[in-house]
mmCIF file of C-alpha atoms in Angstrom:
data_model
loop_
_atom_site.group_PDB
_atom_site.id
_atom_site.type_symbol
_atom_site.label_atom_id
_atom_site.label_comp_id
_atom_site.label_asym_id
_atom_site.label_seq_id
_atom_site.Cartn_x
_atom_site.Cartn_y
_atom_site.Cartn_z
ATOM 1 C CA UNK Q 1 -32.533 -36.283 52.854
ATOM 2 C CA UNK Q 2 -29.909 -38.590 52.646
ATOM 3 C CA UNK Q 3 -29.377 -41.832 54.360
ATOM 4 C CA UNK Q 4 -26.123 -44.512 54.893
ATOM 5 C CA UNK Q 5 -27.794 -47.561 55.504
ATOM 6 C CA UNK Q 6 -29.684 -50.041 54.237
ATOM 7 C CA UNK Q 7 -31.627 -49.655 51.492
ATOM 8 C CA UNK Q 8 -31.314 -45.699 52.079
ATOM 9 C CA UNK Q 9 -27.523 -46.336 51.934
ATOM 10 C CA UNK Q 10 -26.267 -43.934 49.054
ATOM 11 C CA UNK Q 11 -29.189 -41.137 49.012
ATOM 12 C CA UNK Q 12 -29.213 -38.098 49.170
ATOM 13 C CA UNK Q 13 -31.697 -34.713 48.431
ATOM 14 C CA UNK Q 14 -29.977 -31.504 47.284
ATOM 15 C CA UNK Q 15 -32.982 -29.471 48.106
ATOM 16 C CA UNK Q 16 -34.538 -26.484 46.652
ATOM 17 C CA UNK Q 17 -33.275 -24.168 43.984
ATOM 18 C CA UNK Q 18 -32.560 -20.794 44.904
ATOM 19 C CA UNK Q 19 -35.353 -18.812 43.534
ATOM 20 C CA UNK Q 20 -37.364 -21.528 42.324
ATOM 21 C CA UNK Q 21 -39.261 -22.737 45.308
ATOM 22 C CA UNK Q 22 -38.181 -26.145 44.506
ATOM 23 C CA UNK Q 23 -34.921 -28.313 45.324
ATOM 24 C CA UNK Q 24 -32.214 -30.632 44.497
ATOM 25 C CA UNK Q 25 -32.622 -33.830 46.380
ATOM 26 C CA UNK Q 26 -28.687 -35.588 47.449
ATOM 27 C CA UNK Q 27 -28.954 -39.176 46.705
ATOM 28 C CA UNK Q 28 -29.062 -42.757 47.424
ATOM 29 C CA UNK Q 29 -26.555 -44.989 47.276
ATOM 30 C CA UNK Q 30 -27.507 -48.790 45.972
ATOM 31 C CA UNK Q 31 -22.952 -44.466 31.831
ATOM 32 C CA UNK Q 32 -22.161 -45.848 28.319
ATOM 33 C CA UNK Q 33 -20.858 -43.211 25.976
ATOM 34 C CA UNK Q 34 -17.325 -41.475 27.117
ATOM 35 C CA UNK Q 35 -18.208 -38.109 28.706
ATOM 36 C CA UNK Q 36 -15.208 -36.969 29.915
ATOM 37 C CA UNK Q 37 -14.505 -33.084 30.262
ATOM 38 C CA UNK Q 38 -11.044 -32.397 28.434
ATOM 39 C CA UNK Q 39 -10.154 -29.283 29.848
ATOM 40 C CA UNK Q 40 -6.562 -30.205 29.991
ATOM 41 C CA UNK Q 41 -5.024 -30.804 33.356
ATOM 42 C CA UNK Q 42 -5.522 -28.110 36.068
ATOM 43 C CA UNK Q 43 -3.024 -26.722 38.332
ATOM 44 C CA UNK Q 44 -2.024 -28.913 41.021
ATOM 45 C CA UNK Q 45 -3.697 -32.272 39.330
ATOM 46 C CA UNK Q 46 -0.209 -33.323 37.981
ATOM 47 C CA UNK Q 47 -0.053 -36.057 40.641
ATOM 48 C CA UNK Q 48 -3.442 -37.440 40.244
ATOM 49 C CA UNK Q 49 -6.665 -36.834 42.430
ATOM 50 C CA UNK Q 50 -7.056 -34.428 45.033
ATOM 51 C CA UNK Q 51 -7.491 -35.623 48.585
ATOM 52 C CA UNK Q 52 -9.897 -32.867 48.705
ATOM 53 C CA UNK Q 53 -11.719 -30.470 46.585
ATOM 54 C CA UNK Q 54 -10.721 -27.135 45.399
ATOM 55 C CA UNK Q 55 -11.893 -25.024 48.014
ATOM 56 C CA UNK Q 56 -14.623 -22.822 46.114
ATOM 57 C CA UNK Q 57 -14.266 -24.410 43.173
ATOM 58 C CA UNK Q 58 -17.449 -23.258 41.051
ATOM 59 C CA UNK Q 59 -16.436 -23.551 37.348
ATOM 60 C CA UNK Q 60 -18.797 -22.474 34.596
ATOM 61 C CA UNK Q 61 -21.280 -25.119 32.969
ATOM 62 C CA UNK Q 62 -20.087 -26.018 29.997
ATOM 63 C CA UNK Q 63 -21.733 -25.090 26.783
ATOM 64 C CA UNK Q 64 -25.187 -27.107 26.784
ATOM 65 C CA UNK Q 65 -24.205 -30.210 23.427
ATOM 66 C CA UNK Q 66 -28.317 -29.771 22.880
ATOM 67 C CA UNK Q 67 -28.587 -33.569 24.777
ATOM 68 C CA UNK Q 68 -29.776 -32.746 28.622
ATOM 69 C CA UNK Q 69 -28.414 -36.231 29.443
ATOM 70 C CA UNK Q 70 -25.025 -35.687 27.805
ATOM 71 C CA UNK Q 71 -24.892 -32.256 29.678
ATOM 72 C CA UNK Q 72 -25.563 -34.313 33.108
ATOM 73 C CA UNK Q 73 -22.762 -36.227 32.641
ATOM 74 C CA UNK Q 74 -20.092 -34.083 31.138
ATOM 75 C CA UNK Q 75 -21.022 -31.487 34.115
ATOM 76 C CA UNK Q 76 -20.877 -34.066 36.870
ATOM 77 C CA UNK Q 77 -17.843 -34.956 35.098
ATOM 78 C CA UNK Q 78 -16.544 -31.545 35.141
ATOM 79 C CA UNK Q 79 -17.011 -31.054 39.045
ATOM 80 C CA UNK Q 80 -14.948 -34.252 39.171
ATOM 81 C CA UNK Q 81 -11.830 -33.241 37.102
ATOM 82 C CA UNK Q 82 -11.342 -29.446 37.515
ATOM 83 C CA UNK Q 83 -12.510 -29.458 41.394
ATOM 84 C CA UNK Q 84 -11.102 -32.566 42.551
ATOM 85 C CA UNK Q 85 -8.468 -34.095 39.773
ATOM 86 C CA UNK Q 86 -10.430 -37.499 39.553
ATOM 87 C CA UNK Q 87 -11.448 -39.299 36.555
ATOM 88 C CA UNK Q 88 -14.686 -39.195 34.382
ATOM 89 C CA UNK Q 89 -17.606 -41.194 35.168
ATOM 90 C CA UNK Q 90 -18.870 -42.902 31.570
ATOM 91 C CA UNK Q 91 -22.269 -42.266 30.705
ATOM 92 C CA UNK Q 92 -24.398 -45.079 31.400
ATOM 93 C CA UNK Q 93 -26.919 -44.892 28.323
ATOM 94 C CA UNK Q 94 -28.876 -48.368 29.222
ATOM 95 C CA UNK Q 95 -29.581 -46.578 33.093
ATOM 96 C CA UNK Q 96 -31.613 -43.779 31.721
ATOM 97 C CA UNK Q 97 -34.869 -45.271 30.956
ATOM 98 C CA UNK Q 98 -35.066 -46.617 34.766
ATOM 99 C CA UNK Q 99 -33.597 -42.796 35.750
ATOM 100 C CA UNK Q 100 -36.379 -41.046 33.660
ATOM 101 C CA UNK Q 101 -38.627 -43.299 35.087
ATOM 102 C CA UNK Q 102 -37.662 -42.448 38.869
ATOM 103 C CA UNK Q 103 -37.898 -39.041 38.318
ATOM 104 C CA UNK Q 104 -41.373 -39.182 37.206
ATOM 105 C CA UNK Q 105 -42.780 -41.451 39.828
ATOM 106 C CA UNK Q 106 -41.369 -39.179 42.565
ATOM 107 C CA UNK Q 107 -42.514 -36.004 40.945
ATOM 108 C CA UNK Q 108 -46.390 -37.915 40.881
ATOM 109 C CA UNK Q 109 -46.368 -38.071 44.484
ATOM 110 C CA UNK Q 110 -43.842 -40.609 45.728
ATOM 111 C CA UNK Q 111 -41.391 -37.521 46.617
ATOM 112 C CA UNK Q 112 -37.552 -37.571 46.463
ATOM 113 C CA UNK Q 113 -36.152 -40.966 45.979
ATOM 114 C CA UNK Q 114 -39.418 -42.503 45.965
ATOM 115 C CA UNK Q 115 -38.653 -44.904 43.063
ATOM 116 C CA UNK Q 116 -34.884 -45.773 43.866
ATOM 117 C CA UNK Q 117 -36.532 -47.144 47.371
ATOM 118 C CA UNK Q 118 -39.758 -48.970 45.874
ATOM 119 C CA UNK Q 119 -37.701 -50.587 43.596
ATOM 120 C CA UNK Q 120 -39.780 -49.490 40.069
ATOM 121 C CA UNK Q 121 -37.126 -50.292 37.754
ATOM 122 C CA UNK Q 122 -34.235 -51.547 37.038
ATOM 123 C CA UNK Q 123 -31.501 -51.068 36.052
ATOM 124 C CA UNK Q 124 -31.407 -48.656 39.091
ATOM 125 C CA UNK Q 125 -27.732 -48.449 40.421
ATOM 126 C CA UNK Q 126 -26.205 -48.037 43.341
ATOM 127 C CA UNK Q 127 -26.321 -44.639 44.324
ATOM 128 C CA UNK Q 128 -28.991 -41.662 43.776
ATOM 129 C CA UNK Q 129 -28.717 -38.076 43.946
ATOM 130 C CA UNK Q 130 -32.137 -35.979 42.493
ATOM 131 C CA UNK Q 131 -33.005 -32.483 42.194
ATOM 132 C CA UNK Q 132 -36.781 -32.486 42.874
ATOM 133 C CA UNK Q 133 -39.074 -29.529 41.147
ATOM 134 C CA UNK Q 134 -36.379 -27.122 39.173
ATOM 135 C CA UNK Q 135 -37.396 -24.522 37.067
ATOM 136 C CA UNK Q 136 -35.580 -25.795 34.150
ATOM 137 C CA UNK Q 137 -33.284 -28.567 32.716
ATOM 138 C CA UNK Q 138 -30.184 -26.036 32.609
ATOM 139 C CA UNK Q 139 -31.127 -24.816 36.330
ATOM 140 C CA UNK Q 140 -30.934 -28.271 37.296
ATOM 141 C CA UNK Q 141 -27.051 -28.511 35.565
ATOM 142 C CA UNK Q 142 -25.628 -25.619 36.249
ATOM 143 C CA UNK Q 143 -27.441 -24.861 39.796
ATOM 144 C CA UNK Q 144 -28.222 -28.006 41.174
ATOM 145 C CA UNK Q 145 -25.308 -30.177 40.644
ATOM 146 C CA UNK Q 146 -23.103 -27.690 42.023
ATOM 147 C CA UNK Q 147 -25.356 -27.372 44.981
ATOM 148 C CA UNK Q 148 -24.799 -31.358 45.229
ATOM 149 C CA UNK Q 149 -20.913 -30.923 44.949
ATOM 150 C CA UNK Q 150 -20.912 -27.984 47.220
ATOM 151 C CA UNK Q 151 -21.923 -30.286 49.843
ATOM 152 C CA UNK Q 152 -18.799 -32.245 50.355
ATOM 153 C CA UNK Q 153 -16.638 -33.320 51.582
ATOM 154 C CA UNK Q 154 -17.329 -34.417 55.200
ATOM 155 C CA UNK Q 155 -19.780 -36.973 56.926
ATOM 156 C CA UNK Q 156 -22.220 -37.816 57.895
ATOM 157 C CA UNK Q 157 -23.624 -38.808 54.381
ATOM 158 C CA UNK Q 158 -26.752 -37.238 55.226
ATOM 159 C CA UNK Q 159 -25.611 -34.101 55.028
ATOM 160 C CA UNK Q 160 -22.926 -34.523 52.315
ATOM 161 C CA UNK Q 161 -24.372 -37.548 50.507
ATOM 162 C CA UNK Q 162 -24.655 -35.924 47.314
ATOM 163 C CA UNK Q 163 -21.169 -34.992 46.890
ATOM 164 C CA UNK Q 164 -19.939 -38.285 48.383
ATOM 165 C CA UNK Q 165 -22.165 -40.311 45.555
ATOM 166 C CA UNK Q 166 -20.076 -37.683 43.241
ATOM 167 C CA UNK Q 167 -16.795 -38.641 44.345
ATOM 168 C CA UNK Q 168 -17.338 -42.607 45.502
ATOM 169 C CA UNK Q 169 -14.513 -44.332 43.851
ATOM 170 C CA UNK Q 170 -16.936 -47.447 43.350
ATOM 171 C CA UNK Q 171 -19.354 -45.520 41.094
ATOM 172 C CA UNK Q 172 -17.427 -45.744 37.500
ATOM 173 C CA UNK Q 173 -20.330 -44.542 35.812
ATOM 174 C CA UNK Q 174 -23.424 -42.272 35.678
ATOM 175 C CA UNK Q 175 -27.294 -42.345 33.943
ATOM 176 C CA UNK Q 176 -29.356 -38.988 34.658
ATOM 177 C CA UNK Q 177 -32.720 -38.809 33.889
ATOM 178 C CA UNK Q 178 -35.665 -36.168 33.681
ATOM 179 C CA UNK Q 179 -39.155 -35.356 34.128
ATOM 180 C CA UNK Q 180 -41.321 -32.085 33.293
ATOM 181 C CA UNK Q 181 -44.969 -31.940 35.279
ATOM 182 C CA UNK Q 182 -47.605 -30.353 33.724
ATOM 183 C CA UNK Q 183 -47.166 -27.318 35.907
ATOM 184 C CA UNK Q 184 -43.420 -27.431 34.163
ATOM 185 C CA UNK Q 185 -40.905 -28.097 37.257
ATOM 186 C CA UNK Q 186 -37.782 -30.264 36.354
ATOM 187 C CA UNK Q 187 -37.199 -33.211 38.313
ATOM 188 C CA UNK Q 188 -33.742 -34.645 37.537
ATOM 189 C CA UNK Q 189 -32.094 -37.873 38.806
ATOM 190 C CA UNK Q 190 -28.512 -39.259 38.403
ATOM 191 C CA UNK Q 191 -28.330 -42.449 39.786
ATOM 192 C CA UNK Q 192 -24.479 -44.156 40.092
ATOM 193 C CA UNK Q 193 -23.522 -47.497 38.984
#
């Protein structure tokens, strides 16, 4: 679900994962370590961002650094450079707490951007994009934020909000946060500051 006003400005749900039974959830709209992807500058990026993405552009995650947050951010940051020429988004360490926190309280009940709407915590940013009930943190990388930048570009931002939290020049940086239920399905949040 995904919404582009109000409060519900900014979200957007990914939906399910493919073979999981459970979904990536494109955000709402509403990082502190450099996480850029250097893998030097791709054909055609010479003259700065893309208009538009690479059609088809599905590169391969990038080796997991052992840190599920780090990988968040260096593989949103990867869809950004090498499918679309435009800069990193930093990692926004002081974020992830509230992100963590989201996660969990929508995976108890409050469903996909539950605790970006209520208001739980804070810092909460401005935009959220969640992948609700994954079968595993490097699912949720590799399979769900693709899904998320798969969506885009277009309007309206319910149907392409994740990609357009992704790509919204006024988002400079990124917090993602995670939560395992007992039954062991990821929920993952990245909200946008």
């Amino acid at each position: 679900m995904a919404s582009s006003s109000g409060r519900d400005a900014g979200r957007a749900d990914a939906g399910r994962p493919p073979d999981a039974g459970a979904g990536t959830d494109a955000g709402f709209s509403e990082m502190d370590s450099g996480a850029s992807v250097d893998a030097g500058t791709p054909e055609g990026c010479e003259g700065g961002p893309l208009e538009l993405p690479i059609a088809g552009c599905r590169p391969e995650p990038l080796p997991s650094t052992g840190d599920p947050y780090e990988d968040c951010v260096r593989r949103i940051n990867q869809l950004r450079w090498e499918c679309q020429c435009l800069p990193p988004l930093t990692r926004w360490t002081e974020g992830e707490a509230c992100a963590d926190e989201h996660a969990e309280y929508d995976a108890n009940g409050a469903g996909p951007h539950g605790g970006f709407r209520d208001g739980i915590c804070s810092p909460g940013g401005r935009g959220q994009n969640e992948c609700p009930g994954w079968g595993s943190v490097p699912q949720v990388i590799g399979g769900c934020l693709q899904q998320m930048w798969d969506e885009g570009p277009g309007e309206p931002f319910i149907e392409h909000g994740h990609y357009i939290n992704m790509t919204n020049p006024a988002h400079s940086r990124v917090a993602c946060g995670f939560h395992t239920t007992d039954g062991g399905e990821v929920w993952a949040i990245q909200n946008f500051q």
